[in-house]
Tab-separated table of C-alpha atoms and ligand atoms in Angstrom:
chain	number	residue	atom	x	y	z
U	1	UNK	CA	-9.494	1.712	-33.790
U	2	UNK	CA	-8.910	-0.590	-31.000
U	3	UNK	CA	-9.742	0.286	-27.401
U	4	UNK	CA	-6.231	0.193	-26.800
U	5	UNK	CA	-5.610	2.489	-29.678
U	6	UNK	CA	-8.301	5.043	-28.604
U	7	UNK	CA	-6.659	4.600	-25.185
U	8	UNK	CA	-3.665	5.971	-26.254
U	9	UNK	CA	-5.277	8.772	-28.721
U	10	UNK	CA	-7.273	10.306	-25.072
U	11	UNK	CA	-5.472	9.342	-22.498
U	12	UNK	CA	-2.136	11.942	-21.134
U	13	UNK	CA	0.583	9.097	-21.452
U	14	UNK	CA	1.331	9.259	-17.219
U	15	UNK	CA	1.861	5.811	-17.827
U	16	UNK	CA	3.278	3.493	-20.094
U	17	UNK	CA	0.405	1.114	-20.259
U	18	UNK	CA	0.602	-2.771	-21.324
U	19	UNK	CA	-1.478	-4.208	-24.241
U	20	UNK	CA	-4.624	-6.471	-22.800
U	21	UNK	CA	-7.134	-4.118	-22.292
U	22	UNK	CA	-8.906	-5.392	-19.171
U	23	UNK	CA	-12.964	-6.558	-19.149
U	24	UNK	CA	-14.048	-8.149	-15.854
U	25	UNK	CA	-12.842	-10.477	-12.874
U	26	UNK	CA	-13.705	-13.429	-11.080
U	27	UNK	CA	-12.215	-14.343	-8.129
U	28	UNK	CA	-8.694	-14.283	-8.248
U	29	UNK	CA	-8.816	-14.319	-11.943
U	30	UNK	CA	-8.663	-11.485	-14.432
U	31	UNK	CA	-10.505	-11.542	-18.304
U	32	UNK	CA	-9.257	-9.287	-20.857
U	33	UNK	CA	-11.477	-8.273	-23.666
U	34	UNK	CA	-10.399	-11.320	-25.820
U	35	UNK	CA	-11.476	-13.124	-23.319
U	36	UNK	CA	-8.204	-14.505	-22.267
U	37	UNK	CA	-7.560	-15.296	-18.464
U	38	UNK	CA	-5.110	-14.197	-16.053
U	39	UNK	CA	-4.365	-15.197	-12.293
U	40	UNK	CA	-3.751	-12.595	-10.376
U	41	UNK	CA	-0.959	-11.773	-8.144
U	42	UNK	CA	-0.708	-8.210	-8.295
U	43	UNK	CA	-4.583	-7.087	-6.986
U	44	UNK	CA	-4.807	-4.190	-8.620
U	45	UNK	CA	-1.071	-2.925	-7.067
U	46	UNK	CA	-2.069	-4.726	-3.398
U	47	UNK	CA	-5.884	-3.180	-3.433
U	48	UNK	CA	-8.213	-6.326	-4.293
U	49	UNK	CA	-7.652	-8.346	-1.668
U	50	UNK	CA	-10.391	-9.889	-1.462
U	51	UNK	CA	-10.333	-10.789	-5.385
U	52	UNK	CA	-13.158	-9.744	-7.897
U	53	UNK	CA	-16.493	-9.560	-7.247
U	54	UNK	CA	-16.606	-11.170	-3.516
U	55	UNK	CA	-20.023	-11.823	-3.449
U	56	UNK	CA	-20.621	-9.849	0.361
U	57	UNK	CA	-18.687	-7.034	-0.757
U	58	UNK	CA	-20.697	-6.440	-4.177
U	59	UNK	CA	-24.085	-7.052	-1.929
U	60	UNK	CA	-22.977	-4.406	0.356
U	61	UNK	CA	-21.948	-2.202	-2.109
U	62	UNK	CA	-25.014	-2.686	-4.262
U	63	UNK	CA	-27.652	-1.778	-0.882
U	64	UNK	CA	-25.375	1.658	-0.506
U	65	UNK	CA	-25.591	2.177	-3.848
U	66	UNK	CA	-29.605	2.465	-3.831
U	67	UNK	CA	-29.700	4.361	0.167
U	68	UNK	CA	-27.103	6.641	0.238
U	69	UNK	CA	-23.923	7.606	-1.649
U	70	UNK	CA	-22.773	11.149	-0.775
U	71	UNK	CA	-23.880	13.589	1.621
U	72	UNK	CA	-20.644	15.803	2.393
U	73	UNK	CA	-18.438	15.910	6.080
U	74	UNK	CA	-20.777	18.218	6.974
U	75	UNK	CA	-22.712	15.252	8.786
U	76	UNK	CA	-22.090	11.499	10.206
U	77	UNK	CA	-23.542	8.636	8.252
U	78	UNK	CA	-24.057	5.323	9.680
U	79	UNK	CA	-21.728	3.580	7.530
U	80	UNK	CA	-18.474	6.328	7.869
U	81	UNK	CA	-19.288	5.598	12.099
U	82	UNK	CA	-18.870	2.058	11.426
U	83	UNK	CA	-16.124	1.963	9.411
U	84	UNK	CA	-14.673	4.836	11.536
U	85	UNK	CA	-15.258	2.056	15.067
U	86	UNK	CA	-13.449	-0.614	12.679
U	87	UNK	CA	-10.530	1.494	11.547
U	88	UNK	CA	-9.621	2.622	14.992
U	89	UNK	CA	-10.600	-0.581	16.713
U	90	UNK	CA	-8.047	-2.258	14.377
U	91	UNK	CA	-4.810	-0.065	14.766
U	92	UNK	CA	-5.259	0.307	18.044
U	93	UNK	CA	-5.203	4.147	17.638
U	94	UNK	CA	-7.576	6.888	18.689
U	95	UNK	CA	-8.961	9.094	15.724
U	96	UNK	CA	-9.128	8.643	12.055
U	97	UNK	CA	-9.494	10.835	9.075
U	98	UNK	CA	-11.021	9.186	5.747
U	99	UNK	CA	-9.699	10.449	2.371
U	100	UNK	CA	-9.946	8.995	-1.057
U	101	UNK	CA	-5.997	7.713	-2.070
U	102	UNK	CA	-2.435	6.845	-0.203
U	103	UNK	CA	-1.029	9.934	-1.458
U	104	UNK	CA	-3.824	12.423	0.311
U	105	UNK	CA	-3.405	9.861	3.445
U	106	UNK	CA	0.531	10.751	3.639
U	107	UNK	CA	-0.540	14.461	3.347
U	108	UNK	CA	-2.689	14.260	5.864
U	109	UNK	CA	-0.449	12.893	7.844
U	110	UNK	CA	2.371	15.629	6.888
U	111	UNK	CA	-0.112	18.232	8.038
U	112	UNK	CA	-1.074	16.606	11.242
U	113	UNK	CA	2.306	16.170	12.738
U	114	UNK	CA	2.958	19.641	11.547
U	115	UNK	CA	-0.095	21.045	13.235
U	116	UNK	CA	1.456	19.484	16.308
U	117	UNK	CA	4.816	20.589	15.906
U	118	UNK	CA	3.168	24.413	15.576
U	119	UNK	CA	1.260	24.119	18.676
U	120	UNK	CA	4.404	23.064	20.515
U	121	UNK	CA	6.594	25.793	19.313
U	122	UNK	CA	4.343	28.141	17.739
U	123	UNK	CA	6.404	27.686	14.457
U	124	UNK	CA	5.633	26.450	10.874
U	125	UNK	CA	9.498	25.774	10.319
U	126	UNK	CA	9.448	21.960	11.051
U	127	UNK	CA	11.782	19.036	9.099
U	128	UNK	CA	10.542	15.586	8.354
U	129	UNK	CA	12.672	12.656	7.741
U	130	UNK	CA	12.140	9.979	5.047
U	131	UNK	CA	13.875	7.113	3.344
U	132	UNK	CA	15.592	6.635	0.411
U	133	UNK	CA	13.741	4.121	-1.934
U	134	UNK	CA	10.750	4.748	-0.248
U	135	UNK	CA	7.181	5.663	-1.665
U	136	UNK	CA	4.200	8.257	-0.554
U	137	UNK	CA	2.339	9.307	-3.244
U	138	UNK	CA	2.526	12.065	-6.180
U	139	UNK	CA	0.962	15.184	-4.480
U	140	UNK	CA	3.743	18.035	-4.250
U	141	UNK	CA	3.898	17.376	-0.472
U	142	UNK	CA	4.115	13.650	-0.743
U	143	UNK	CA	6.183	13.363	-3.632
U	144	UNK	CA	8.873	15.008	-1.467
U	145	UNK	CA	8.486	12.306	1.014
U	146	UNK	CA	9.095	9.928	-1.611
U	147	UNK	CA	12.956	8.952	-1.686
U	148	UNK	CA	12.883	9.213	-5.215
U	149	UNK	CA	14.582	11.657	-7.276
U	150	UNK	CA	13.275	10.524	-10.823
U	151	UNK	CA	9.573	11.123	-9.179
U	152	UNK	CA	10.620	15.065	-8.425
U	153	UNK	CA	12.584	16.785	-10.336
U	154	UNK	CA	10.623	17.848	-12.652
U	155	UNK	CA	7.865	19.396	-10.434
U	156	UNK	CA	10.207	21.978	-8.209
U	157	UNK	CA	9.920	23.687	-6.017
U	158	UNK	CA	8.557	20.889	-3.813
U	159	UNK	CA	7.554	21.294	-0.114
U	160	UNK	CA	11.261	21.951	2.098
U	161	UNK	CA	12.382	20.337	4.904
U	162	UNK	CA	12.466	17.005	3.814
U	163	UNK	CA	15.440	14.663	4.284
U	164	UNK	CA	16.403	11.400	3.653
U	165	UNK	CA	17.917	9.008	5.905
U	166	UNK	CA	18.947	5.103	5.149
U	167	UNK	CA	16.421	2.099	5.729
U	168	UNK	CA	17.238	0.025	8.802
U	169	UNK	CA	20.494	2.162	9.425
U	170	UNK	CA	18.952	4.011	12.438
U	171	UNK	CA	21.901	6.022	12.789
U	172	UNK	CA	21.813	7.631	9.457
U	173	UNK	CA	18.278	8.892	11.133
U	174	UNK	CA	19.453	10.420	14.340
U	175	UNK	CA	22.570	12.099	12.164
U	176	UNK	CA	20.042	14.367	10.628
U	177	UNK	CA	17.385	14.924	13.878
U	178	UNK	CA	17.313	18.179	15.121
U	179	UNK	CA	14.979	20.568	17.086
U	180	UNK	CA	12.890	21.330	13.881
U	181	UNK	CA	11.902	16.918	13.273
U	182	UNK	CA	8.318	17.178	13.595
U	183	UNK	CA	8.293	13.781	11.930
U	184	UNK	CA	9.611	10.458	10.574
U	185	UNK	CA	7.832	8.942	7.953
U	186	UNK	CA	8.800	5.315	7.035
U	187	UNK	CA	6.764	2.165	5.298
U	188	UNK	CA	7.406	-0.750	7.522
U	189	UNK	CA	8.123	-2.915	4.174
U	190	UNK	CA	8.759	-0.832	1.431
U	191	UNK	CA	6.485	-1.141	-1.620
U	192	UNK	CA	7.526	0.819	-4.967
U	193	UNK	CA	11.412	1.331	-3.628
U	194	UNK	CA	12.006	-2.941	-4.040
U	195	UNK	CA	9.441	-4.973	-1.417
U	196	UNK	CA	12.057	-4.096	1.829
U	197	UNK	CA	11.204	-5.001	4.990
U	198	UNK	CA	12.121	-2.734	8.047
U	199	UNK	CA	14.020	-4.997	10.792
U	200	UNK	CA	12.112	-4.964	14.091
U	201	UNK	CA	15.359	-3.627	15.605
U	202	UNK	CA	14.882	-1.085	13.756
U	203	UNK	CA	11.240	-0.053	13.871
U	204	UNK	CA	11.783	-0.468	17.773
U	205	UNK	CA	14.730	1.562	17.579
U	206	UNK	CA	12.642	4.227	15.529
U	207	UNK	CA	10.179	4.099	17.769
U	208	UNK	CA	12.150	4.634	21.166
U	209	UNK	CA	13.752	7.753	19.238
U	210	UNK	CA	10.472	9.580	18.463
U	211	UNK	CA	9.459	9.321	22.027
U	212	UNK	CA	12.793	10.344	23.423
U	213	UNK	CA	12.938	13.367	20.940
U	214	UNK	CA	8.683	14.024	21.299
U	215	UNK	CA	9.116	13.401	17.112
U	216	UNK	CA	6.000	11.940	15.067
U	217	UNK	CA	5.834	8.297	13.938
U	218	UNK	CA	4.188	8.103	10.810
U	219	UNK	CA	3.957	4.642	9.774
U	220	UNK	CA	2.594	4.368	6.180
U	221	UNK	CA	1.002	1.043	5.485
U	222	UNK	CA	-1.047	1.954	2.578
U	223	UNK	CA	0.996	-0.738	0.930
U	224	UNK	CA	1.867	-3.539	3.554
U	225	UNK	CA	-1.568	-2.802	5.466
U	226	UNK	CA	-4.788	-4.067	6.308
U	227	UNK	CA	-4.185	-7.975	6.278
U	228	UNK	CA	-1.574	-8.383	3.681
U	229	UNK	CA	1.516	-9.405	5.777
U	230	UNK	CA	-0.432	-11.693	7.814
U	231	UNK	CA	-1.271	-8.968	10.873
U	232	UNK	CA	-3.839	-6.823	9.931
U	233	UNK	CA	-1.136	-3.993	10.922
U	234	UNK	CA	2.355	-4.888	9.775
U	235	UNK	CA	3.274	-3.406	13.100
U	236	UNK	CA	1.932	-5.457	15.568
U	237	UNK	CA	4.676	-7.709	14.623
U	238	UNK	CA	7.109	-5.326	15.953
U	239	UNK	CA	5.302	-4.657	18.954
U	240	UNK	CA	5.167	-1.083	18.725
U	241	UNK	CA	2.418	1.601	17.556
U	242	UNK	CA	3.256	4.112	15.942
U	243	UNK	CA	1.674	7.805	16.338
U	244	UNK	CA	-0.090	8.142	12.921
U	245	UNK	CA	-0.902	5.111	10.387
U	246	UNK	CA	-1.199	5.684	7.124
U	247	UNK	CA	-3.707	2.871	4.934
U	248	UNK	CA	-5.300	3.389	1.186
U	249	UNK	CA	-5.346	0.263	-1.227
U	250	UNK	CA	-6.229	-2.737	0.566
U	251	UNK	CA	-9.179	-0.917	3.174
U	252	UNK	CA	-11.296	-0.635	0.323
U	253	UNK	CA	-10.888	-3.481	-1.644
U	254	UNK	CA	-11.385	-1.468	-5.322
U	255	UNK	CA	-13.064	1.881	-4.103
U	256	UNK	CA	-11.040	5.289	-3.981
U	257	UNK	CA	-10.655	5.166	-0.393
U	258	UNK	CA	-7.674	5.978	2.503
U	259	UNK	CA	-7.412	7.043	5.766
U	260	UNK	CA	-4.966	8.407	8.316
U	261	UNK	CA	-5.584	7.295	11.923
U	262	UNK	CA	-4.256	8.675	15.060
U	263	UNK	CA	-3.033	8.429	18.833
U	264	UNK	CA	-4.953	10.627	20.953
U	265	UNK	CA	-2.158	12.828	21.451
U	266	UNK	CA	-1.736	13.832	17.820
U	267	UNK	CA	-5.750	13.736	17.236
U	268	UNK	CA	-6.432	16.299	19.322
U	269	UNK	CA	-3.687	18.946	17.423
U	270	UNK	CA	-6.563	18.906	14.717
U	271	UNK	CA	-9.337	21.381	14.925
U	272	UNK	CA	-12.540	22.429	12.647
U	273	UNK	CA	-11.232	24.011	9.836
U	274	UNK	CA	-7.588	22.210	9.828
U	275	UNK	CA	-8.020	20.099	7.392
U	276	UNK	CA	-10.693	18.697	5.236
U	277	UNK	CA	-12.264	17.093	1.924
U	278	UNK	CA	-15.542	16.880	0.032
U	279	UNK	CA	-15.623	13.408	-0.812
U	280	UNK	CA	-13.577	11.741	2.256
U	281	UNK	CA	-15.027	8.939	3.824
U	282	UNK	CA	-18.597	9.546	2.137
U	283	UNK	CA	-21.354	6.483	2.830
U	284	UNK	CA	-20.507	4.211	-0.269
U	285	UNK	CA	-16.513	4.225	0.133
U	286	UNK	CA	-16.846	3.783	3.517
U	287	UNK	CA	-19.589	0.866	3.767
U	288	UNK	CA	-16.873	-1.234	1.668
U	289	UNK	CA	-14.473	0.054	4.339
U	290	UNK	CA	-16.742	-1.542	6.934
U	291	UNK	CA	-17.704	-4.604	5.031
U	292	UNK	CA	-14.215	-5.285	4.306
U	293	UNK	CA	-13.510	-5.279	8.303
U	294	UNK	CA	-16.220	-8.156	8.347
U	295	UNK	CA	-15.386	-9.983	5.693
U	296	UNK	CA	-11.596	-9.944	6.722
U	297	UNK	CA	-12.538	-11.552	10.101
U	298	UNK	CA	-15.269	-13.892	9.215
U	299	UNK	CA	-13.380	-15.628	6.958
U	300	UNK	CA	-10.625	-15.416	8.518
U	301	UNK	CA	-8.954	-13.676	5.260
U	302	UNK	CA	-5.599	-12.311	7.624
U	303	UNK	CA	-4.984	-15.997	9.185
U	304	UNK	CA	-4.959	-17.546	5.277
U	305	UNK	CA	-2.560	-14.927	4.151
U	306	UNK	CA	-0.588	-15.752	7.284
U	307	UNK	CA	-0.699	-19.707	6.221
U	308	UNK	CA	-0.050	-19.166	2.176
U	309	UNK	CA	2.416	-17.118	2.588
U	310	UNK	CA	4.971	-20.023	3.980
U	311	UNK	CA	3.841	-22.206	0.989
U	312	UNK	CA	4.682	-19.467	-1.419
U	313	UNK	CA	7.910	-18.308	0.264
U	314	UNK	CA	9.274	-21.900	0.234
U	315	UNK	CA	8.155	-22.138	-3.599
U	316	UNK	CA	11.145	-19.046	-3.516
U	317	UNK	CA	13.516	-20.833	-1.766
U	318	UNK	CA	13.340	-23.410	-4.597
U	319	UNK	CA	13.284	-21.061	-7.649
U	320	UNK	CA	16.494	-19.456	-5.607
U	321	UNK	CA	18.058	-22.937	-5.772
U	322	UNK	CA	16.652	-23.480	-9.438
U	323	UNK	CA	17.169	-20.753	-11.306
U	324	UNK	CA	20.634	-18.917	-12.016
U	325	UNK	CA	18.510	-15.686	-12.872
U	326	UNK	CA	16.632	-15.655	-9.743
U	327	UNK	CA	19.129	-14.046	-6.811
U	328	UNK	CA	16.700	-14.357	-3.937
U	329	UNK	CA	13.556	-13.219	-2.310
U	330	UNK	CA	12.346	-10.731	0.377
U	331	UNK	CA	9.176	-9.704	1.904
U	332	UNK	CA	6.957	-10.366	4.688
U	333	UNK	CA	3.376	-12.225	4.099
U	334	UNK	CA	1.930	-11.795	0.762
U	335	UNK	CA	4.442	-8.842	0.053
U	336	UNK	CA	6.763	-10.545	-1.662
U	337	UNK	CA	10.093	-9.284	-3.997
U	338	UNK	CA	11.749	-12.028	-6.157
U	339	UNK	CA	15.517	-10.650	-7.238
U	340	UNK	CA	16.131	-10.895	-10.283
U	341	UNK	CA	19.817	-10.573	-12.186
U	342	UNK	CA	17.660	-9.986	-15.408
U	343	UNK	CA	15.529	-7.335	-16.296
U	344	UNK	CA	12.587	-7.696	-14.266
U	345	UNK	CA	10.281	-5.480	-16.752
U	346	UNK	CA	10.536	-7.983	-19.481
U	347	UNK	CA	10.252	-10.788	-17.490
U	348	UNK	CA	7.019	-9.423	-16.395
U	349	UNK	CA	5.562	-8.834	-19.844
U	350	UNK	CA	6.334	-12.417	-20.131
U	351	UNK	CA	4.424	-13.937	-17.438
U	352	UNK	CA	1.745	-11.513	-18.334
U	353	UNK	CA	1.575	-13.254	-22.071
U	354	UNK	CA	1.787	-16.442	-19.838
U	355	UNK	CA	-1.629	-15.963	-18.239
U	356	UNK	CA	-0.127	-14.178	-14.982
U	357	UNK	CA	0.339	-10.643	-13.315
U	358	UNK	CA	2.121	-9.290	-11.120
U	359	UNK	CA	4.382	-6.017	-11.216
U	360	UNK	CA	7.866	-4.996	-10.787
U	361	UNK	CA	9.332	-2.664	-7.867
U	362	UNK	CA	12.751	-1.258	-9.914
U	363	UNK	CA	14.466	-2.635	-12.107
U	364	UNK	CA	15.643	-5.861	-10.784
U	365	UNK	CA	12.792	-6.877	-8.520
U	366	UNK	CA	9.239	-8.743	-9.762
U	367	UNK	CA	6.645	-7.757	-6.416
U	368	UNK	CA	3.940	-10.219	-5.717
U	369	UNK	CA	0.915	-8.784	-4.075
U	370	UNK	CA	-1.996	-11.503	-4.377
U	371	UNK	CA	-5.124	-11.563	-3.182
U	372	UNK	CA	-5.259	-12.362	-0.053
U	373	UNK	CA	-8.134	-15.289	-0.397
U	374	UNK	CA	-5.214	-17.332	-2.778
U	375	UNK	CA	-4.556	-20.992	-1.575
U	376	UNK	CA	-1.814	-23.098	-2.267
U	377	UNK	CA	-3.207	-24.697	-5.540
U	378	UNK	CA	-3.183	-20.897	-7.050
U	379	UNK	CA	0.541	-20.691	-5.682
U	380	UNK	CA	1.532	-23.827	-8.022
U	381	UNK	CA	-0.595	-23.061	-11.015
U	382	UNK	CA	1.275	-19.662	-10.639
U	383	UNK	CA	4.860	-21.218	-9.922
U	384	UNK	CA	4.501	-23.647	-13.219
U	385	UNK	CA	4.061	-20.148	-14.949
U	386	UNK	CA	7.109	-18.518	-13.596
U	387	UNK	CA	9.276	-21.522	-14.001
U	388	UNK	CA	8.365	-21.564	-17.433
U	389	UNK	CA	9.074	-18.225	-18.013
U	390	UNK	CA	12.232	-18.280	-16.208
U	391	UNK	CA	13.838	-21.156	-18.111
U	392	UNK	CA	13.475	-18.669	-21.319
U	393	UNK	CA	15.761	-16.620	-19.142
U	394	UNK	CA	18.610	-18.761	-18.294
U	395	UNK	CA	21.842	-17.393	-19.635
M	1	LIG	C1	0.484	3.385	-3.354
M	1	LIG	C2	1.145	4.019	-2.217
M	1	LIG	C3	0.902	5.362	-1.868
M	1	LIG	C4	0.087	6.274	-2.730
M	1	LIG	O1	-1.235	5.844	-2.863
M	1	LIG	P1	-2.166	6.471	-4.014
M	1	LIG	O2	-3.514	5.918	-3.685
M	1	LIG	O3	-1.627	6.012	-5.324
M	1	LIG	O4	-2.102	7.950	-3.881
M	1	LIG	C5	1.473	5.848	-0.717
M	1	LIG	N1	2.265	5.081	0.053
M	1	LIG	C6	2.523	3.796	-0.244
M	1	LIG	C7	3.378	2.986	0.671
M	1	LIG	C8	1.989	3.224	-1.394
M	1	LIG	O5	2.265	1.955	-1.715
């Protein structure tokens, strides 16, 4: 049997997996175990961004691995405090909790702004508002969350007073506030739902509206995060904070790691015994937290994402001129959506076959999510791919 084949013998078939089966990277490249090549623009779904095997980040990792790995929350290591200064330092917010994936991050968040909400009223009866198309994970709790219907039906009854209001339409939002929104809950670009941005307008707009209404912004950047729009918080470019930020994939760079981080206000509503986890934040997830701070800002890792990301959205602008199939493009950084009038699934498993990876977001978008060390010569050896590809889809 082939791995693949044993893969599919063991493995419960959550997903509907594609064909290489996947050896070792270097860089922004990807082996399979044919020893074929890929470039990478997909990172793992936006979590290696700084590529395979960065040399600091496997020496760091390497050191924890022989002093420390695991000791429970019931004491402070030296690398969680670190990481912990780093986190807060960077999103400008207060107090952070580590967990190990987006989805526990969201909950966390759920239960923190609910927390809040029950100290202010003294009841557990609060509503939280999401988005349609949007994404949060596949816990019970932040399943609901996610604007996705496909994603819950099947798993009822979910948690209630969830509801779902229109991205960038901030009256569809204050149509469904009442006395009961302990929260709104909102990816400033969305991921999984089709790589849409929030307008700063709107995020503003958002933001004025939780303070007016003493509601809890929950921004969840566990997506769009740490570096990858070219601010290490897609926020700052709306010049706003929100109350509670949300971050998995990118702040660990390829260990099971998230975190929810917030204002002072909402960080005190947690207590000893609120909330907890045995793993969260342990030494070795958290020393790649901390040495992917470093590494971010001695190399100045944000800045290039910043700078390649006008190269590669102009390369769009020309495949929008180009291409019949190729409708336009949307994103912010290294978050990018091409929009496709073709099926963007198959187009995908083409490029794959091509030598390159990246995923889809629905059915009409391909989502680009590189590492964020790519230059511009990985942009064109990745654009002659695409074009290729794309001429095979030309009506
Ligand atoms: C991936 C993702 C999550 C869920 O993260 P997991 O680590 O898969 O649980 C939550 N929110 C957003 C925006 C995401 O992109």
């Amino acid at each position: 049997m082939t791995n693949y084949e044993k893969g599919e013998q063991y493995f419960l078939h959550a997903y509907g997996r594609m064909l290489p089966v996947m050896d070792h990277g270097e860089g922004v490249y990807l082996y399979d175990t044919e020893g074929n090549k890929y470039l990478d623009f997909y990172s793992g779904i936006g979590v290696n961004s700084l590529g395979y095997n960065h040399p600091r980040y496997v020496a760091a990792l390497k050191d924890q691995l022989e002093t420390l790995t695991h000791v429970s929350n019931y004491f402070y290591t030296v690398p969680a405090v670190e990481a912990a200064q780093k986190v807060v330092e960077a999103t400008h917010l207060d107090k952070v909790f580590f967990c190990n994936s987006g989805a526990e991050a969201t909950e966390g968040a759920l239960k923190l702004a609910r927390k809040y909400y029950y100290l202010k009223t003294g009841k557990a009866d609060s509503e939280i508002i999401s988005f349609h198309h949007s994404f949060h994970g596949r816990t019970t709790g932040s399943v609901k969350l996610t604007g996705n219907p496909h994603y819950q039906e099947a798993f009822g009854p979910l948690i209630d007073g969830v509801k779902y209001a229109t991205l960038n339409d901030l009256d569809s939002v204050k149509a469904l506030v009442t006395d009961k929104t302990a929260a709104i809950i909102v990816e400033p670009v969305q991921g999984e739902g089709g790589v849409n941005p929030c307008t700063k307008e709107f995020m503003q707009g958002l933001r004025a509206l939780c303070d007016q209404e003493d509601i809890c912004l929950i921004l969840d950047e566990v997506q769009c995060g740490m570096g990858r729009t070219g601010t290490i918080m897609t926020y700052f470019q709306f010049d706003i904070l929100p109350d509670i930020v949300c971050l998995a994939k990118g702040i660990g760079c390829g260990v099971p790691v998230g975190a929810f981080v917030a204002n002072k206000r909402y960080g005190e509503a947690m207590q000893p015994g609120d909330h907890g986890s045995t793993y969260g934040g342990n030494p070795f997830v958290t020393r790649a937290v901390s040495t992917v701070f470093d590494i971010l800002k001695e190399e100045k890792i944000v800045e290039n994402a910043a700078e390649v990301s006008k190269y590669l959205v102009a390369q769009f602008d020309e495949l929008v001129k180009d291409f019949k199939c190729v409708e336009s493009h949307r994103g912010i950084g290294l978050m990018q959506g091409l929009v496709l009038n073709v099926p963007a699934a198959k187009v995908d498993q083409a490029l794959i076959k091509e030598g390159l990876i990246v995923v889809t977001a629905g059915p009409q978008v391909l989502r680009f999510l590189p590492p964020l060390i790519i230059t511009k010569e990985h942009v064109d050896a990745a654009m002659t791919i695409i074009r290729k590809v794309l001429k095979e889809f030309e009506a």
